[in-house]
Short mmCIF file of C-alpha atoms (C1' of nucleotides) in Angstrom, two decimals:
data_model
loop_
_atom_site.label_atom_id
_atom_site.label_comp_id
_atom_site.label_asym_id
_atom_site.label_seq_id
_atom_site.Cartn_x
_atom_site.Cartn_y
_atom_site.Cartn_z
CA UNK A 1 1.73 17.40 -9.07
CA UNK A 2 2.17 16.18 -12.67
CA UNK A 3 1.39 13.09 -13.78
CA UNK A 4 3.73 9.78 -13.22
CA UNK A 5 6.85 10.31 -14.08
CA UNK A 6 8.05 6.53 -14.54
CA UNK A 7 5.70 4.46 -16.43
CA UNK A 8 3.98 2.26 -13.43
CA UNK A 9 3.97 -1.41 -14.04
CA UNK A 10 0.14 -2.84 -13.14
CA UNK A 11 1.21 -4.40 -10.43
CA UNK A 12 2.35 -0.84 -9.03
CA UNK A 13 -0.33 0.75 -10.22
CA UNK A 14 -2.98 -1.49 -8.16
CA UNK A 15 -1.15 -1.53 -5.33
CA UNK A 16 -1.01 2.56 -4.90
CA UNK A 17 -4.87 1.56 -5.72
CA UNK A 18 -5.67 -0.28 -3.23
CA UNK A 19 -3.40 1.41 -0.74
CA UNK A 20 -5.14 4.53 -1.62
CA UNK A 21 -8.42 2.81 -0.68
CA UNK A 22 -7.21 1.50 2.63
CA UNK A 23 -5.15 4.60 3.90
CA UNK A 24 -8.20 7.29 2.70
CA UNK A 25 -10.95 4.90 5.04
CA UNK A 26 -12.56 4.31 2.01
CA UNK A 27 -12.12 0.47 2.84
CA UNK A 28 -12.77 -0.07 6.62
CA UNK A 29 -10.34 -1.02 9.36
CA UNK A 30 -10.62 -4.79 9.72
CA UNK A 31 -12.87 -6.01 6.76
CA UNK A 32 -12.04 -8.17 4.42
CA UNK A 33 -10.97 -7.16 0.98
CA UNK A 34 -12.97 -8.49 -2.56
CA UNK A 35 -11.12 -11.75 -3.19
CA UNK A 36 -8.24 -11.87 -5.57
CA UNK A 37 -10.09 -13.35 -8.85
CA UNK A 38 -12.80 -10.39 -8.00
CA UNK A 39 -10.10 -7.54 -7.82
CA UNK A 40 -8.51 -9.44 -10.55
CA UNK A 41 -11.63 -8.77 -12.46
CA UNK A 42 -12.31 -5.07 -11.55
CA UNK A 43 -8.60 -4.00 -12.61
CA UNK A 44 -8.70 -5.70 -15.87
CA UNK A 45 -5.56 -7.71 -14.88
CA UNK A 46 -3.98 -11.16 -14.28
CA UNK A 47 -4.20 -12.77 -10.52
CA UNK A 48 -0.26 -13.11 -10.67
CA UNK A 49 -0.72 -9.20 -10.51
CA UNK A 50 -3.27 -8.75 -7.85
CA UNK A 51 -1.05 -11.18 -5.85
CA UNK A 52 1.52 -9.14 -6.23
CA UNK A 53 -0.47 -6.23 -4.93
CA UNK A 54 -1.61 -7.39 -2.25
CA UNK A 55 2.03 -8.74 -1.28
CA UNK A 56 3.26 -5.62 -0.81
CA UNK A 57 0.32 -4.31 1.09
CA UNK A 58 1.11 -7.19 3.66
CA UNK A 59 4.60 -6.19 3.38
CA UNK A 60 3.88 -2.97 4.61
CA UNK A 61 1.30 -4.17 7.44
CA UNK A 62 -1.47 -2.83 5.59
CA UNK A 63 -3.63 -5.75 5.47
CA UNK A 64 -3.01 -9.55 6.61
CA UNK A 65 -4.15 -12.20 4.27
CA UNK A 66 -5.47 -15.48 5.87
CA UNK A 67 -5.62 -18.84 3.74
CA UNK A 68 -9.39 -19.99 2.64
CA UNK A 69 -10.89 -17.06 3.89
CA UNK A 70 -9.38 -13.67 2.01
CA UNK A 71 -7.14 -10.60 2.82
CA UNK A 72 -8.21 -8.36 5.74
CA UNK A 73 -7.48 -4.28 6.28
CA UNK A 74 -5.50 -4.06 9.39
CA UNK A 75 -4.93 -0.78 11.24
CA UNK A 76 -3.01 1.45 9.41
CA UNK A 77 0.27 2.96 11.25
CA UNK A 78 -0.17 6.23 9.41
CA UNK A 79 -3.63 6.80 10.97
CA UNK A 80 -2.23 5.75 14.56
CA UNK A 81 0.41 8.26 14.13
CA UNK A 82 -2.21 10.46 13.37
CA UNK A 83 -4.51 10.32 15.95
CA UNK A 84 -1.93 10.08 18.63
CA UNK A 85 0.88 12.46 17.50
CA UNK A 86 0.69 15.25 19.61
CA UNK A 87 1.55 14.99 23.13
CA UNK A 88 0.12 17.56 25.77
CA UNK A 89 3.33 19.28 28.11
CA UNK A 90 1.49 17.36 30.99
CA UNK A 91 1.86 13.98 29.10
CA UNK A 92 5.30 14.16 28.31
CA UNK A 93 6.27 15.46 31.94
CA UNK A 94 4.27 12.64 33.37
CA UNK A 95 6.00 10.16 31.13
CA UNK A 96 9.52 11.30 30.62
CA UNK A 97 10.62 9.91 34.27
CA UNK A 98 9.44 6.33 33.41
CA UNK A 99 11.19 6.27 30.46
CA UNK A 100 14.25 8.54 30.72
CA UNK A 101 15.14 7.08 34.20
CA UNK A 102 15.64 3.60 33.26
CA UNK A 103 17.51 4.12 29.59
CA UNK A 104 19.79 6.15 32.21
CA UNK A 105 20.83 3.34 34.22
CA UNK A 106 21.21 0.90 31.18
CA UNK A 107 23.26 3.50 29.46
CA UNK A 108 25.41 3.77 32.70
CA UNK A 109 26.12 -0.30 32.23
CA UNK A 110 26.29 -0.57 28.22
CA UNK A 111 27.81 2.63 27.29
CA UNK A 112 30.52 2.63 24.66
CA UNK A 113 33.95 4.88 24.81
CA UNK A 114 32.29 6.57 21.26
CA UNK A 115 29.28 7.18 23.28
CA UNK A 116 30.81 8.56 26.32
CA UNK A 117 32.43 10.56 24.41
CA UNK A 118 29.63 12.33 22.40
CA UNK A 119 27.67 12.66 26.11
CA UNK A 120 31.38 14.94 27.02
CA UNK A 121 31.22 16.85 23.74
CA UNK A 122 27.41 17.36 24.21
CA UNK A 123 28.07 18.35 27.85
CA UNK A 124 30.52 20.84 27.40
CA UNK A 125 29.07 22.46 24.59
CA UNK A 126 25.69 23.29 26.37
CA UNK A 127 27.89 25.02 29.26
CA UNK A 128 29.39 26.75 26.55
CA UNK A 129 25.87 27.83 24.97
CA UNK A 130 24.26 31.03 24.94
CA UNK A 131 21.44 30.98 22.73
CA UNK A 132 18.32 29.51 24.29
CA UNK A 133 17.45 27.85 21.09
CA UNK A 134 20.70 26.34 20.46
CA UNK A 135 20.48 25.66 23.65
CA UNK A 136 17.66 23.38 23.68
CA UNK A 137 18.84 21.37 20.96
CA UNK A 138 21.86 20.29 22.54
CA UNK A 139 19.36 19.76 25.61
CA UNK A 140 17.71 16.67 22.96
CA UNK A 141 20.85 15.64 21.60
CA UNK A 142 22.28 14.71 25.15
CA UNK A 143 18.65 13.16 26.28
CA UNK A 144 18.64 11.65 22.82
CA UNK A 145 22.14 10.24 22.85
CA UNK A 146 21.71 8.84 26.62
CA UNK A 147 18.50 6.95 25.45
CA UNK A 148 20.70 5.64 22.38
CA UNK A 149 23.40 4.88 24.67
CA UNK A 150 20.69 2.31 26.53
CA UNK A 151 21.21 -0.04 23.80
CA UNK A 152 17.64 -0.03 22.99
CA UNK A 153 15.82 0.51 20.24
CA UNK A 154 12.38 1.43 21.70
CA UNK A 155 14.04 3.50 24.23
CA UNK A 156 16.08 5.47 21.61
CA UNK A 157 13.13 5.74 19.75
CA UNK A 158 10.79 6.95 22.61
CA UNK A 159 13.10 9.56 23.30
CA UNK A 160 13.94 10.42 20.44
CA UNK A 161 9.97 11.40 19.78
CA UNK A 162 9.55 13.08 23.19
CA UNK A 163 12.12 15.26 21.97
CA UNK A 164 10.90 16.32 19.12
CA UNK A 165 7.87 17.01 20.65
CA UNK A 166 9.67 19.03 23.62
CA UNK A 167 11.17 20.92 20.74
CA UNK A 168 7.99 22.24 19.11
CA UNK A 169 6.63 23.74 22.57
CA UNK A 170 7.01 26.97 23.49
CA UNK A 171 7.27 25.92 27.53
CA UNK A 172 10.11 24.79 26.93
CA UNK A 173 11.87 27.85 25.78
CA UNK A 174 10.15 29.55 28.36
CA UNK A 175 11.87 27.81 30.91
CA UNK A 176 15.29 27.80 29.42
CA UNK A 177 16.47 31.42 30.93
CA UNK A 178 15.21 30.19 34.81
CA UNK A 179 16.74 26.43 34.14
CA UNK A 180 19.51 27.04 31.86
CA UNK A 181 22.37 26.79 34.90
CA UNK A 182 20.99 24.38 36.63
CA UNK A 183 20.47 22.15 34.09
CA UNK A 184 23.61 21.79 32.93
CA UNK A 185 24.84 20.87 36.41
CA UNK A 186 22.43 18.22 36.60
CA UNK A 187 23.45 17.32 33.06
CA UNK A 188 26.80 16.82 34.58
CA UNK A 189 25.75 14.94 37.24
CA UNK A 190 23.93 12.57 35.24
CA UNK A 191 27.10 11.93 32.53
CA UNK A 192 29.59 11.40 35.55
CA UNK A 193 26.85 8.48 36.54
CA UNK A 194 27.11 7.18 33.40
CA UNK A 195 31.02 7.51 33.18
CA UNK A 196 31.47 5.99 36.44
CA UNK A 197 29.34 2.89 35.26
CA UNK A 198 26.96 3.10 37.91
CA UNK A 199 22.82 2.41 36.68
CA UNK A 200 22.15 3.32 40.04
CA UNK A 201 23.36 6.95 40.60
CA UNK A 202 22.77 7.71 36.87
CA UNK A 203 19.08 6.64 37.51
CA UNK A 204 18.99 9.08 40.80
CA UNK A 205 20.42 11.72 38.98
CA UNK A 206 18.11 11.18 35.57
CA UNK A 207 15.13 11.20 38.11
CA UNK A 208 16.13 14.52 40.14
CA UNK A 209 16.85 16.46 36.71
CA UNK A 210 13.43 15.80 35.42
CA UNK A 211 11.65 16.16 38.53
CA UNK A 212 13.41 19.66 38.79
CA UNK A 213 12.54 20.46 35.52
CA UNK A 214 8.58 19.10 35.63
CA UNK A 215 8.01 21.51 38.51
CA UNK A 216 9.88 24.17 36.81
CA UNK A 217 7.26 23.70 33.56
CA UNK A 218 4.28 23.00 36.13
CA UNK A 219 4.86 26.66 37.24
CA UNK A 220 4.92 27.90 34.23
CA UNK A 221 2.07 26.26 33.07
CA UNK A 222 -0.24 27.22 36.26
CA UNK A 223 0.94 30.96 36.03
CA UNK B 1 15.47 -21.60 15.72
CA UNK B 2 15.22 -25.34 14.67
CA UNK B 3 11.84 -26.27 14.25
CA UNK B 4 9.33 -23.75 12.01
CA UNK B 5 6.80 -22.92 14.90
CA UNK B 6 5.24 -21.01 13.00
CA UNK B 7 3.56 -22.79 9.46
CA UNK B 8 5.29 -19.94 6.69
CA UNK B 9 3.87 -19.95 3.79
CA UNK B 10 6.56 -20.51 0.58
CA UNK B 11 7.02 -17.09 -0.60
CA UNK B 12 6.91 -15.80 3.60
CA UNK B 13 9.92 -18.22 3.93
CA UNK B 14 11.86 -17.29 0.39
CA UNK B 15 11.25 -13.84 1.60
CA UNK B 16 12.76 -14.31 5.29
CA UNK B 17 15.83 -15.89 3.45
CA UNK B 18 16.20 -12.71 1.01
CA UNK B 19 15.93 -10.67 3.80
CA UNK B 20 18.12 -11.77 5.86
CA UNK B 21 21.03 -12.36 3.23
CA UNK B 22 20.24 -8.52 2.20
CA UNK B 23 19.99 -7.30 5.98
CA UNK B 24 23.43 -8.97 7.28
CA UNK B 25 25.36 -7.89 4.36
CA UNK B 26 25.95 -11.13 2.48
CA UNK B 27 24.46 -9.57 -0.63
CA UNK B 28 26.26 -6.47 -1.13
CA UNK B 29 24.30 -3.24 -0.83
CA UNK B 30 24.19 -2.38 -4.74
CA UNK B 31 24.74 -5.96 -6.37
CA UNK B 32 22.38 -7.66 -8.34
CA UNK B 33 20.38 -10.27 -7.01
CA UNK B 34 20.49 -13.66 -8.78
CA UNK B 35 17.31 -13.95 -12.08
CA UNK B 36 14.25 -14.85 -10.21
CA UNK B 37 14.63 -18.29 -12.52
CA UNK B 38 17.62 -19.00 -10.56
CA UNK B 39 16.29 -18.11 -7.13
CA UNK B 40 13.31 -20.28 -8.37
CA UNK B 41 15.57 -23.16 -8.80
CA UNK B 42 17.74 -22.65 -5.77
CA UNK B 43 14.90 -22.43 -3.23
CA UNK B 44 12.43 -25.10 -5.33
CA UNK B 45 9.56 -23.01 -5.30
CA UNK B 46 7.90 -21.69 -8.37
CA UNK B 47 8.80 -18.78 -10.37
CA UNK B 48 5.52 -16.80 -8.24
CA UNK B 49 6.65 -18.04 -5.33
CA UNK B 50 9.99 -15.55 -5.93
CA UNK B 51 8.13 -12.62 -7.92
CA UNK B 52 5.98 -12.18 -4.35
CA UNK B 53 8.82 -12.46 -1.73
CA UNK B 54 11.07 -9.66 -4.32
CA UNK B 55 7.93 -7.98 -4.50
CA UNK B 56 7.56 -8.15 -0.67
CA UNK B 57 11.34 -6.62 -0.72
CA UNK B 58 10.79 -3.82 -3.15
CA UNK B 59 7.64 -2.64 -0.88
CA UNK B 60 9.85 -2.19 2.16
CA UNK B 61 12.34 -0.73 0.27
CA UNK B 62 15.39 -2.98 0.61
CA UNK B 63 15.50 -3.87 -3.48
CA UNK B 64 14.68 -2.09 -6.64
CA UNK B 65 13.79 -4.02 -9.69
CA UNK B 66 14.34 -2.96 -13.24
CA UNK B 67 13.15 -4.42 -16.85
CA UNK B 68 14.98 -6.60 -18.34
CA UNK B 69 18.17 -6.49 -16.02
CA UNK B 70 17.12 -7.94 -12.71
CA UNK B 71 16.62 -7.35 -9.13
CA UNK B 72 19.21 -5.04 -7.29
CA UNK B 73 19.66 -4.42 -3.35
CA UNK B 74 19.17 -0.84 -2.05
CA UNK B 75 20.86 0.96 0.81
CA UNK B 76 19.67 -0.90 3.66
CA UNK B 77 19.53 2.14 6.25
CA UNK B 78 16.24 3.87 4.53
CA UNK B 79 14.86 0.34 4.73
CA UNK B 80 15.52 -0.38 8.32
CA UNK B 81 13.71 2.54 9.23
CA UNK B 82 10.38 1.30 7.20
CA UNK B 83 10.86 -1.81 8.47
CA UNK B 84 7.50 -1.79 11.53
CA UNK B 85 9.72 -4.78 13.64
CA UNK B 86 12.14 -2.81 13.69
CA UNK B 87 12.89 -3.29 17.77
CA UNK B 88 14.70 -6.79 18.58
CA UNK B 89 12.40 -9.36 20.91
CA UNK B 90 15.11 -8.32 23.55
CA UNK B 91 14.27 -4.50 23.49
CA UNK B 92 10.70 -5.31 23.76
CA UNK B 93 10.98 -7.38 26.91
CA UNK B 94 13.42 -4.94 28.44
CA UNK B 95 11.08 -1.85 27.78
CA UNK B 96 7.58 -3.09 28.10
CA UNK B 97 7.94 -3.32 31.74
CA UNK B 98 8.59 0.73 32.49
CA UNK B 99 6.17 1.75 30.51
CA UNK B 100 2.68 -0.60 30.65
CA UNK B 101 3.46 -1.09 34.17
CA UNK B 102 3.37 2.73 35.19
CA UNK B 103 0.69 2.93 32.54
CA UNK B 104 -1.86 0.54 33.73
CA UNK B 105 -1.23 2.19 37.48
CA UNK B 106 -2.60 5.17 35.48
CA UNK B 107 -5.26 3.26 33.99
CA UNK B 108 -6.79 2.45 37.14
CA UNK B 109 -6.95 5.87 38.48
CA UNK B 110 -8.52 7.74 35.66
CA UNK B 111 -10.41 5.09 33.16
CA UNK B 112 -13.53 6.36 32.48
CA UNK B 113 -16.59 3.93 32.27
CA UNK B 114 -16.48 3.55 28.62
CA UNK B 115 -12.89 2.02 28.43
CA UNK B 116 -14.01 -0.54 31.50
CA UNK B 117 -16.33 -1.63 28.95
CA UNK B 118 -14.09 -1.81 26.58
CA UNK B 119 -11.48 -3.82 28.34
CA UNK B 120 -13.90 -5.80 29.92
CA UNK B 121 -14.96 -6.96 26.38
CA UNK B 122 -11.62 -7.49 25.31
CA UNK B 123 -11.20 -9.83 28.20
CA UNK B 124 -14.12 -11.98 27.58
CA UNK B 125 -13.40 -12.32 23.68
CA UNK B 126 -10.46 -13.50 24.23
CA UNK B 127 -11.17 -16.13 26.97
CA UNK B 128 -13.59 -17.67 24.35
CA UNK B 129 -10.83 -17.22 21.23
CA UNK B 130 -9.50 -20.20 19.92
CA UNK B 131 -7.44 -19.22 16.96
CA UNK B 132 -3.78 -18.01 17.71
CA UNK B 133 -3.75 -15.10 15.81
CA UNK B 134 -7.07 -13.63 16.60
CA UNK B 135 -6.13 -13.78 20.13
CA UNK B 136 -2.58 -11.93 19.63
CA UNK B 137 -4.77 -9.44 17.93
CA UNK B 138 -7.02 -9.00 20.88
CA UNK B 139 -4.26 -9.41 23.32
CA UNK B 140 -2.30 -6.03 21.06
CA UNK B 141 -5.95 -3.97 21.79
CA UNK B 142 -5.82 -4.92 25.53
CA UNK B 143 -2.65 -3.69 26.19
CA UNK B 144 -3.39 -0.59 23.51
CA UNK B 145 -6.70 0.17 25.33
CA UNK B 146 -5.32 0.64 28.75
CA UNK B 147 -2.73 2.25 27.55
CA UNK B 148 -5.04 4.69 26.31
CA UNK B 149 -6.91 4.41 29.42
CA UNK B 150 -3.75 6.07 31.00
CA UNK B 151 -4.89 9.12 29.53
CA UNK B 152 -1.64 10.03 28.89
CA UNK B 153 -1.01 9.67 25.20
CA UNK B 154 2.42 9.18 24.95
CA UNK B 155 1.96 5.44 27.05
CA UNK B 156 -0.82 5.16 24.04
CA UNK B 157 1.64 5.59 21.71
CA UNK B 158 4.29 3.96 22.46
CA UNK B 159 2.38 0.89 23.67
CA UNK B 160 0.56 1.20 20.32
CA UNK B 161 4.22 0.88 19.13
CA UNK B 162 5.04 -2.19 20.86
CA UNK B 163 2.26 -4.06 19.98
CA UNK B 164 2.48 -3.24 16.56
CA UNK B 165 6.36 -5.33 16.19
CA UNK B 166 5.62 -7.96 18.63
CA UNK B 167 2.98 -8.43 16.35
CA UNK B 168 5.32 -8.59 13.84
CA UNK B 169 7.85 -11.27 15.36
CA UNK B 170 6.96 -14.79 15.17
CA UNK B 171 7.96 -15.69 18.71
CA UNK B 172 4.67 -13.92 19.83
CA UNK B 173 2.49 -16.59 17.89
CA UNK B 174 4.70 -19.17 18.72
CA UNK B 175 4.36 -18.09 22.77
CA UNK B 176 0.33 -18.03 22.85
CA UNK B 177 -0.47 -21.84 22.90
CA UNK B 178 1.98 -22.50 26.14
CA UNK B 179 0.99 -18.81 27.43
CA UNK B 180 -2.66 -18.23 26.62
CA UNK B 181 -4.19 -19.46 29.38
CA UNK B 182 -2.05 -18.19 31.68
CA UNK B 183 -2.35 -14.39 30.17
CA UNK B 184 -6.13 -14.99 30.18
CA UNK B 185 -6.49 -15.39 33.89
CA UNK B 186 -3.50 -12.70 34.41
CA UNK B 187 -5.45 -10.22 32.28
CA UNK B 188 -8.67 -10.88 34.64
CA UNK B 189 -6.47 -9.95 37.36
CA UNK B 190 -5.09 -6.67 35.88
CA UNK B 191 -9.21 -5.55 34.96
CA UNK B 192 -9.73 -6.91 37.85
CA UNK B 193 -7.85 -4.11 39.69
CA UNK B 194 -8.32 -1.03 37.83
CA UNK B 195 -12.00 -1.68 37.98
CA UNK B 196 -11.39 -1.50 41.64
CA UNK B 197 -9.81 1.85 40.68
CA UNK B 198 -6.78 0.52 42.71
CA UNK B 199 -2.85 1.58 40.58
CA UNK B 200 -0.97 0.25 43.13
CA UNK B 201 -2.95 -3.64 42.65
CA UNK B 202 -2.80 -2.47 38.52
CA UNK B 203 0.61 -2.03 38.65
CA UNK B 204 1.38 -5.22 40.52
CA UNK B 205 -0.93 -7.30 38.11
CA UNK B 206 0.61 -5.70 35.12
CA UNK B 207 4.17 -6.08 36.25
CA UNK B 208 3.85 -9.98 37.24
CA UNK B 209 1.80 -10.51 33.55
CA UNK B 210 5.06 -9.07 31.61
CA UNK B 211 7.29 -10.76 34.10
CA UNK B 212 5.80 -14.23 33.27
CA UNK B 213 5.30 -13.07 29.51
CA UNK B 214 9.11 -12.14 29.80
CA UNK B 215 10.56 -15.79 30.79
CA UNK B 216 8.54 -17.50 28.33
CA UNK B 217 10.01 -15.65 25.43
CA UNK B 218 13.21 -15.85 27.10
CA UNK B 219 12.96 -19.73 27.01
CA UNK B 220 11.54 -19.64 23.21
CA UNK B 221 14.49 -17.66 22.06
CA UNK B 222 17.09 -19.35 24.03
CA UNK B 223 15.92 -22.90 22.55
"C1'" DA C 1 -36.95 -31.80 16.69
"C1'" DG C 2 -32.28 -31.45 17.36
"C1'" DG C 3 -27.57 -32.66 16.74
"C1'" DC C 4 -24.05 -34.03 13.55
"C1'" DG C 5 -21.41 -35.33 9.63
"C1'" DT C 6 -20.57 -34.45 4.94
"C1'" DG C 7 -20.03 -32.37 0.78
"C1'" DA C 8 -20.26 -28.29 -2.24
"C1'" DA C 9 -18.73 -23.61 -3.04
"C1'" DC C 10 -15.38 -20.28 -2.38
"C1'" DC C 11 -10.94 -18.74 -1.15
"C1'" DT C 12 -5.81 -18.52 -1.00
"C1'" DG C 13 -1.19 -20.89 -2.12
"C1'" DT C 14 1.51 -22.84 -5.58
"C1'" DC C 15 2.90 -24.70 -10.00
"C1'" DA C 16 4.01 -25.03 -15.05
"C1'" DG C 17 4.25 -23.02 -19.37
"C1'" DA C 18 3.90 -19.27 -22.59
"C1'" DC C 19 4.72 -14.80 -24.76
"C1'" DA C 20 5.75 -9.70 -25.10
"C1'" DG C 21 8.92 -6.07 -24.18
"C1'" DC C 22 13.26 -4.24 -22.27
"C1'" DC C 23 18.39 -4.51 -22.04
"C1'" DG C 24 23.14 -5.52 -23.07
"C1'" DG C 25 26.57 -7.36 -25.76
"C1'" DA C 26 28.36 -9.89 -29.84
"C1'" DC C 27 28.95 -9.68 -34.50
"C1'" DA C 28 28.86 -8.48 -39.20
"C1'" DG C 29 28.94 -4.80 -42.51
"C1'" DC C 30 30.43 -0.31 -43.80
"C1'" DG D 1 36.38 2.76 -35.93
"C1'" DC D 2 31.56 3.15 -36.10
"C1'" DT D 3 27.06 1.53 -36.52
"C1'" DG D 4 23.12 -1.25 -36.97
"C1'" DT D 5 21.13 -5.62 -36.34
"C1'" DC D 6 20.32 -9.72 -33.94
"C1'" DC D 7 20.27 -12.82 -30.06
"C1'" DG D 8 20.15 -14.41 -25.43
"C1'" DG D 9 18.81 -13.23 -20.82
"C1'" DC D 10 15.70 -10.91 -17.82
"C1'" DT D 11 11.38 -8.96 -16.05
"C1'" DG D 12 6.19 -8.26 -16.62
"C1'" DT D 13 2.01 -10.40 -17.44
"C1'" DC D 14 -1.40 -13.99 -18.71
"C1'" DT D 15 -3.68 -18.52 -18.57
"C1'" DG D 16 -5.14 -22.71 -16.68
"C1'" DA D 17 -4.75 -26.04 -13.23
"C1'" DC D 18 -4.71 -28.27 -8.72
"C1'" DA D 19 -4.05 -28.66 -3.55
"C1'" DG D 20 -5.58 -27.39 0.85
"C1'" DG D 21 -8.12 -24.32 4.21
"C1'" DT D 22 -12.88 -22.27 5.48
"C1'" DT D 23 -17.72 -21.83 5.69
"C1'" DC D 24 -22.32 -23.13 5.44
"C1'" DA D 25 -26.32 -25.50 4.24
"C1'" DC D 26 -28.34 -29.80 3.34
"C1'" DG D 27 -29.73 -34.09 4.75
"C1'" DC D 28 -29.18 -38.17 7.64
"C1'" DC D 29 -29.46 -40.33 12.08
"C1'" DT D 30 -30.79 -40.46 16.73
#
DNA sequence: AGGCGTGAACCTGTCAGACAGCCGGACAGC
DNA sequence: GCTGTCCGGCTGTCTGACAGGTTCACGCCT
């Protein structure tokens, strides 16, 4: 950690400032800020600068700034992402279905030919696979790619974190020897769904391969 | 689309523009923006009215700015990621439905006493909140809170998510003064039924609030 | 005494004008 | 051809001003 590397403009400068302030706590979730000719006045610059500031705290959904009455701290992202980053095996087991099942059955109706054809290539190399571990990344990228192939965003991105967190637990290698087969015939199951266009079966499918694989991790967990 | 539902302020609006001319490719990824005295005189707003809405660009990385040559537009991928609304109206709607709905049937099984209180003080504030925004705000920490009350914190996340860009899009504030009463009384009915410790009820409750909440989005961005 | 309107004080939003410092290119001199 | 200087354009910052929203206390009227 040296010291800045580009010269900071003052406008820069007060915003990592006040950012600091927010992000650290040291300014409450929710309260209102000093108003601008105050801060103006503490920095030793302009009110064109604090403006600036506090523009791009807004811009970043720091803090919301409210005419007449001042600029307010809202709740930082960071610290939500904090506080609720780690999901327990039971979570994500209870709330894979709900979310896995449906982006299923939209993928099945809005899947592209590119997509459909990463699902194949995805598909065939996990049959292919022999290493647990490379195993279980293909095991995401298919999940991933079906939630992707939904066409939306938040399910994409919802899956795309249960993965990751899938990926970091130890469970889930565990259960890769026992499941490995079996998997990839669901797997199968679930891309000729989505091949054949049909939300329904592709839903069925989606739900029987994650209900096989929840008890398979309950057991494992209760042993 | 017509009418500007929501009251912008100047530099909100000259911002939206820049955005959107950056974001759809009609200023090149890489070109130079025009002098912030020309986008001054092009939009009719004051040379501060520009510096905030590039400054609001530069802090979600979609420009860079450099002395003395002017404003240029960065690759817009990094930026879509920072970007918190980053999920389309449409993907909200679509999603919100398989996951607060299972959620809240959650909720009602295992809230604890404390987050009853909690919701039930949500509730009330908002019945007596008159101003738009505050309520929006309340309405994100209802949902949040029995989200939370799921106990399952990947629904907490991900609702925390949600609320966080439909905060974000303007068609939520413009949806509260047809929908507010209306969400008020369907709130009641959703506490209403996981005080009674009933899912099956909280699910029901939940799903007809985001139905209803569904259409009148639908008819706002279809107008 | 209690309710109510009204104005003052404070705050953000915007404008106009000014000047310093950075940057690139034109131009003159060598 | 090379270089150094100068100029015009651009961003960064400052100052002072005014409009409009918000809050609260003061004082008037009932």
């Amino acid at each position: 950690m040296s010291r800045p590397l580009a010269r900071l403009s003052a406008a820069e400068a007060v915003f990592n400032a006040i950012r600091e302030d927010i992000e650290s706590g040291t300014i409450p979730v929710g309260s209102k800020l000093s108003s601008e000719a105050e801060l103006s006045q503490r920095y030793g610059v302009s009110r064109s600068v604090i403006r600036e500031a506090l523009r791009s705290c807004t811009a970043l959904g720091l803090t919301v700034t409210r005419t007449g009455k001042g600029t307010f701290v809202k709740a930082s992202k960071v610290a939500s992402d904090l506080t609720l980053g780690q999901y327990s095996a039971r979570d994500l087991t209870e709330a894979r279905p709900h979310i896995e099942v449906p982006a299923a059955g939209l993928a099945a109706e809005r899947r592209t030919p590119e997509e459909l054809e990463v699902l194949r290539a995805v598909v065939s190399a996990m049959a292919a696979e022999t290493d647990p571990e490379s195993w279980v990344a293909l095991d995401s990228s298919f999940h991933a790619a079906i939630a992707r192939a939904s066409g939306n965003k938040v399910f994409a991105s919802v899956v795309a974190d249960i993965r990751d967190a899938l990926a970091h637990q130890s469970e889930t290698l565990n259960m890769v020897a026992d499941r490995q087969h079996a998997s990839d015939v669901e797997h199968q199951q679930i891309l000729a769904a989505i091949e054949a266009g049909s939300a329904e079966k592709a839903r069925a499918a989606m739900a029987h391969h994650l209900e096989a694989v929840g008890v398979a991790l309950d057991s494992i967990l209760n042993s």
